[in-house]
PDB file of C-alpha atoms in Angstrom:
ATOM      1  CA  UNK N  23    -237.349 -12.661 182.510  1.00 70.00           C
ATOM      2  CA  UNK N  24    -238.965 -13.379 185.747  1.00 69.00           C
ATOM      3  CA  UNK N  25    -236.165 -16.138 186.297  1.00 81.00           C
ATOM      4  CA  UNK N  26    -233.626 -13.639 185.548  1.00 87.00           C
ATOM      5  CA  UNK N  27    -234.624 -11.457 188.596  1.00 83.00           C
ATOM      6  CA  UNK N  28    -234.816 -14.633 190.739  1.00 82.00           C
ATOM      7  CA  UNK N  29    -231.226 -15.733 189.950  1.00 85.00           C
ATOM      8  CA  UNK N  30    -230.149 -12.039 190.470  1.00 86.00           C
ATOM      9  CA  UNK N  31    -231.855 -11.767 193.739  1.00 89.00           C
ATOM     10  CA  UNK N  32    -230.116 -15.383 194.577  1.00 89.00           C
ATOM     11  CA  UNK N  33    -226.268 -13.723 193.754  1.00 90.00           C
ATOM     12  CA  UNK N  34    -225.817 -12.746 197.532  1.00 91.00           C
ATOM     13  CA  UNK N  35    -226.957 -15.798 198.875  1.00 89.00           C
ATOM     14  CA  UNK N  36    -224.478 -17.885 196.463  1.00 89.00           C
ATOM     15  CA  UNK N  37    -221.646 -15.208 197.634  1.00 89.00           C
ATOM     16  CA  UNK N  38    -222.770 -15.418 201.324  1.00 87.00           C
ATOM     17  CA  UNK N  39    -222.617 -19.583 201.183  1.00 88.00           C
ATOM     18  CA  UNK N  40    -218.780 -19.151 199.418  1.00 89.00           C
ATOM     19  CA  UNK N  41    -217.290 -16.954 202.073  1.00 88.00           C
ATOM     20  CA  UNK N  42    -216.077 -18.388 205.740  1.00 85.00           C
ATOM     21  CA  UNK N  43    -216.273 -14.765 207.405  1.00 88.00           C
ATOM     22  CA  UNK N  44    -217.404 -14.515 210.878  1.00 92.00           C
ATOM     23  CA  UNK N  45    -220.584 -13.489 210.989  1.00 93.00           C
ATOM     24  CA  UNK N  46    -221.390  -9.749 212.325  1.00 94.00           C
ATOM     25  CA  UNK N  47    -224.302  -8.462 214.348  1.00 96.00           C
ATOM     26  CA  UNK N  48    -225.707  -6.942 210.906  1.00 94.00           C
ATOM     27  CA  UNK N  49    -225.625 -10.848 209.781  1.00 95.00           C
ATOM     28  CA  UNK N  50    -227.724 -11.755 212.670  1.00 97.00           C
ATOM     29  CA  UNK N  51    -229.865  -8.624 211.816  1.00 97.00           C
ATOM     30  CA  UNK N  52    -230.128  -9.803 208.039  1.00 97.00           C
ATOM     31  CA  UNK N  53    -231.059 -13.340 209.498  1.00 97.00           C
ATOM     32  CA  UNK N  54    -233.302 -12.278 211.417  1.00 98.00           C
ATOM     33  CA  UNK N  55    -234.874  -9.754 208.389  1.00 98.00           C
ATOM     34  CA  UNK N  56    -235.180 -12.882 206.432  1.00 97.00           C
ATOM     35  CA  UNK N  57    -237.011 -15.524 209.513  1.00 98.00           C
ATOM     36  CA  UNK N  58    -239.307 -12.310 209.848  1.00 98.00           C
ATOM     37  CA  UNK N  59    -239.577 -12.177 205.868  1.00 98.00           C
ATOM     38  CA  UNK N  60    -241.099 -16.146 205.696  1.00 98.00           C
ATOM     39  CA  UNK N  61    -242.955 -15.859 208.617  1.00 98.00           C
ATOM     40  CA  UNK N  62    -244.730 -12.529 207.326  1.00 98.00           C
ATOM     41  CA  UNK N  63    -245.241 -14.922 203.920  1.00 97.00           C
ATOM     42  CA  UNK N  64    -246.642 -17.968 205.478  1.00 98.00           C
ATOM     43  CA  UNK N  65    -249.375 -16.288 207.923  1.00 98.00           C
ATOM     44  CA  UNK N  66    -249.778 -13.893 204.906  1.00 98.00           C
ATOM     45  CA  UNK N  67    -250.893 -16.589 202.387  1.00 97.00           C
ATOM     46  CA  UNK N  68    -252.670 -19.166 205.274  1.00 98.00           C
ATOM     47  CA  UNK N  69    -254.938 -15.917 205.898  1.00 98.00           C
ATOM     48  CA  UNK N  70    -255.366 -15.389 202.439  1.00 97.00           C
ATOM     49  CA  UNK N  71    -256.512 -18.751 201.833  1.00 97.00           C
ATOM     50  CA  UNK N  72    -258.644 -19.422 205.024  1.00 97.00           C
ATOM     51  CA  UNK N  73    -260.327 -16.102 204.419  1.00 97.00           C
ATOM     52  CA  UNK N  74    -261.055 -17.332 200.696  1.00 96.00           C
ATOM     53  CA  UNK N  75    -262.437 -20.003 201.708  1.00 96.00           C
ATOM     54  CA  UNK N  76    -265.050 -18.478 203.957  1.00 96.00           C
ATOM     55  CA  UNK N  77    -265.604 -15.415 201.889  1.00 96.00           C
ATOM     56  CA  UNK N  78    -265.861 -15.943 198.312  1.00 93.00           C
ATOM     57  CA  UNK N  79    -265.214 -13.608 196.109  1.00 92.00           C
ATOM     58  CA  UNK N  80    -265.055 -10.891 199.049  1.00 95.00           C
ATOM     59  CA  UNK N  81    -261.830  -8.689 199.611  1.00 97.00           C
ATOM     60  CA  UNK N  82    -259.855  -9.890 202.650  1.00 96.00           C
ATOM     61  CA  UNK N  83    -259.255  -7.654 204.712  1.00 94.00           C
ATOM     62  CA  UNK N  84    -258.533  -9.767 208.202  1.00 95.00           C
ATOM     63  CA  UNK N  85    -255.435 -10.192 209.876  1.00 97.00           C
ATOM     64  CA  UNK N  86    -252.248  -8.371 208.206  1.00 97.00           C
ATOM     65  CA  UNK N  87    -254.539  -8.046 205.437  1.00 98.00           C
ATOM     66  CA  UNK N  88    -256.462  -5.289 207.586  1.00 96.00           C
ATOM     67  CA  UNK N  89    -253.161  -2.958 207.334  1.00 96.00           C
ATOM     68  CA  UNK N  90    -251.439  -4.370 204.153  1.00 97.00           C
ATOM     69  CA  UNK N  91    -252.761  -4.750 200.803  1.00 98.00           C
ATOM     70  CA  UNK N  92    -250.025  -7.489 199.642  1.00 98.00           C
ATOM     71  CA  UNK N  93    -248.246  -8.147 202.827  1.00 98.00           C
ATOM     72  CA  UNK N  94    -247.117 -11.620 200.945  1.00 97.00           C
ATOM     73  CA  UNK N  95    -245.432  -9.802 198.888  1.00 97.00           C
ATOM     74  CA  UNK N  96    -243.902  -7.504 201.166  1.00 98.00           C
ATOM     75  CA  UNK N  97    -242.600 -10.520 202.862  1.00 97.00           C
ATOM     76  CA  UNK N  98    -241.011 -11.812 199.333  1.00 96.00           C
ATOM     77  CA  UNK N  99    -239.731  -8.215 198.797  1.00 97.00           C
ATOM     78  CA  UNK N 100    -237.782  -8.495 202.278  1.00 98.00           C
ATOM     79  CA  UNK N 101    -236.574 -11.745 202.311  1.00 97.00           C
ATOM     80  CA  UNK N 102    -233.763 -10.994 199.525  1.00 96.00           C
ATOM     81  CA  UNK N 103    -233.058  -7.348 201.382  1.00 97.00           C
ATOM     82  CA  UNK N 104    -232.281 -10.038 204.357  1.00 97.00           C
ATOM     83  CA  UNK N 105    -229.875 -12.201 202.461  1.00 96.00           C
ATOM     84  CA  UNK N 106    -228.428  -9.293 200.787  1.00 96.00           C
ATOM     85  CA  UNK N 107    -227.202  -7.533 204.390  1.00 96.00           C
ATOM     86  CA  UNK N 108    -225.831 -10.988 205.496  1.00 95.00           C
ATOM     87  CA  UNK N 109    -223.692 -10.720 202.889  1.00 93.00           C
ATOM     88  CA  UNK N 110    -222.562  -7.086 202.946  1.00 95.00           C
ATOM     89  CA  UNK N 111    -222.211  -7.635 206.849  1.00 94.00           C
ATOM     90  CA  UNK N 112    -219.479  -9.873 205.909  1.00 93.00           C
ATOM     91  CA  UNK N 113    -218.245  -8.816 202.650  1.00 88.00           C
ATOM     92  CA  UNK N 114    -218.172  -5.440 202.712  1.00 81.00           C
ATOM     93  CA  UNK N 115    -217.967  -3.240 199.674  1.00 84.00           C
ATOM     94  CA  UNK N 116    -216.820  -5.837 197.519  1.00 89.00           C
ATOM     95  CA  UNK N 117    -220.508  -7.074 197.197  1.00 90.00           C
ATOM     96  CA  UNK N 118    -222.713  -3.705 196.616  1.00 92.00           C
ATOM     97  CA  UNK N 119    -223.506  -4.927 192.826  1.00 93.00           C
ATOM     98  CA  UNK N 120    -225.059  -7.443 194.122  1.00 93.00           C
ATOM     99  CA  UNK N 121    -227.981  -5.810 195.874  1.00 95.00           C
ATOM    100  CA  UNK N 122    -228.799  -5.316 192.098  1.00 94.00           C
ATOM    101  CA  UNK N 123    -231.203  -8.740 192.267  1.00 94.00           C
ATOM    102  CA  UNK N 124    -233.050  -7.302 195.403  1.00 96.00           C
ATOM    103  CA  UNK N 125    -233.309  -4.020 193.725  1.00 96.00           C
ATOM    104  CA  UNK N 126    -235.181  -5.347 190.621  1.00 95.00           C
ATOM    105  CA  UNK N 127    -237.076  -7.363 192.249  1.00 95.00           C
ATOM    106  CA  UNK N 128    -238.457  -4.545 194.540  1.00 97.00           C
ATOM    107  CA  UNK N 129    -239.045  -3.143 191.577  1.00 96.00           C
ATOM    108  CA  UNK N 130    -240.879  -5.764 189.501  1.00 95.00           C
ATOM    109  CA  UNK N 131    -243.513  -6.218 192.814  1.00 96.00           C
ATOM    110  CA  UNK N 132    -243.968  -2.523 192.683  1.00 97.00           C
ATOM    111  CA  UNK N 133    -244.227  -1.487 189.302  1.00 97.00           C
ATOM    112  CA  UNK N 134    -245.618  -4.558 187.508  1.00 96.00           C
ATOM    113  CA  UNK N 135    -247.040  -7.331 190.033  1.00 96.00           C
ATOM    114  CA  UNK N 136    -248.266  -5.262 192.166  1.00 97.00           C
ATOM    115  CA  UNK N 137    -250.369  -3.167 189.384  1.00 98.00           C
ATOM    116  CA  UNK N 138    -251.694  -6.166 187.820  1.00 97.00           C
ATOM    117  CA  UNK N 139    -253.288  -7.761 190.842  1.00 96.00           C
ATOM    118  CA  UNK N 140    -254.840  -4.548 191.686  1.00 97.00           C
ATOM    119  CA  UNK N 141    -256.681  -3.747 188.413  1.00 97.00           C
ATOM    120  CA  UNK N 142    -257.963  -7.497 188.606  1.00 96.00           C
ATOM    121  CA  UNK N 143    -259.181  -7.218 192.311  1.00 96.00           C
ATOM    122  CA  UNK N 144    -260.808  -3.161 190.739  1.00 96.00           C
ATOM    123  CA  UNK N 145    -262.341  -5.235 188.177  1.00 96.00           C
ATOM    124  CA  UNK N 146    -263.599  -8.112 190.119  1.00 94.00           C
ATOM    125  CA  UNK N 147    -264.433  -6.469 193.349  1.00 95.00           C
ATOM    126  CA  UNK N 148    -265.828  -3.000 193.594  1.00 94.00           C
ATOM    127  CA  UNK N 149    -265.239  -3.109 197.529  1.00 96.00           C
ATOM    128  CA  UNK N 150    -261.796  -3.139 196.398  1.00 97.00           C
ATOM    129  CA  UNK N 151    -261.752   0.554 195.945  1.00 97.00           C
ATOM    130  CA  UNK N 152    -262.275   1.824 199.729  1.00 96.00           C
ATOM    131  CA  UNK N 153    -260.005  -1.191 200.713  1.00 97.00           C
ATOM    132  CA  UNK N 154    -257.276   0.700 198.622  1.00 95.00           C
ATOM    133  CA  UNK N 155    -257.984   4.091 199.922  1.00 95.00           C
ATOM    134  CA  UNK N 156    -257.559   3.186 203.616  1.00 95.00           C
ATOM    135  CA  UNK N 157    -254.857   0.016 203.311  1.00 96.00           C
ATOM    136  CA  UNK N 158    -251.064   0.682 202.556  1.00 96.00           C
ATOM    137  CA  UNK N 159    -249.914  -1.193 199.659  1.00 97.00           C
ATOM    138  CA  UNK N 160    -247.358  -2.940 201.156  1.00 96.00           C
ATOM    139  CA  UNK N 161    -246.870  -1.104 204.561  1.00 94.00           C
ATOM    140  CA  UNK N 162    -249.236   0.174 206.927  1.00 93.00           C
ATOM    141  CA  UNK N 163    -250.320   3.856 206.070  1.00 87.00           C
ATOM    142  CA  UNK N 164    -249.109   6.394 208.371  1.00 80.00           C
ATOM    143  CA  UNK N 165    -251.934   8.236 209.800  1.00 69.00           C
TER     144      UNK N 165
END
């Protein structure tokens, strides 16, 4: 199943790499969504780890950690919005299904992933349940 959603979220990207349009100031923007996306992903995951490593069995909450409960996977959830407006910047219309792959994968992080890792780290790590309170779940809370 999980492969499924991957190869759905993939469908603009295969479009985007078929067409020669000119790219648009919204395909800069998606770019841009998607450099932002990986970045957020990589110092997501290196804090993660280095925070692990130091803190056993504690719940991190350094870094983007400190305003994000899964900013990793906010990252993942953004990178195939990116690819998605690079190619409805240059395909128009014609390419709205596609946003189908980004959709359900938004989706699967929200609904499933997302409620799995949280009754682990409620199980494991009874810290875990101020953390929760005061920490957007993928976002910053809005005060």
């Amino acid at each position: 199943m999980l492969t499924i959603i991957v190869f759905l979220a993939m469908i603009p990207g295969i479009y985007l790499m078929q067409l020669s349009a000119e790219p648009t100031l919204f395909t800069y923007a998606g770019f841009l969504v998607c450099i932002g996306a990986a970045t957020l992903q990589l110092v997501a995951d290196r804090q993660i780890h280095a925070f692990r490593r130091n803190n056993p069995g504690k719940v991190c909450n350094a870094g983007l950690w400190s305003i994000s409960r899964h900013p990793n996977y906010a990252g993942e959830i953004a990178m195939w919005w990116g690819v998605f407006i690079m190619l409805i910047s240059v395909g128009g219309n014609q390419y709205l299904w596609t946003g189908t792959g980004a959709l359900v994968n938004t989706l699967l992080f929200i609904f499933i992933s997302i409620p799995l890792m949280e009754k682990r780290q409620l199980q494991n790590k009874p810290e875990y349940v101020g953390y929760r309170k005061k920490t957007g779940m993928l976002f910053p809370k809005i005060k």
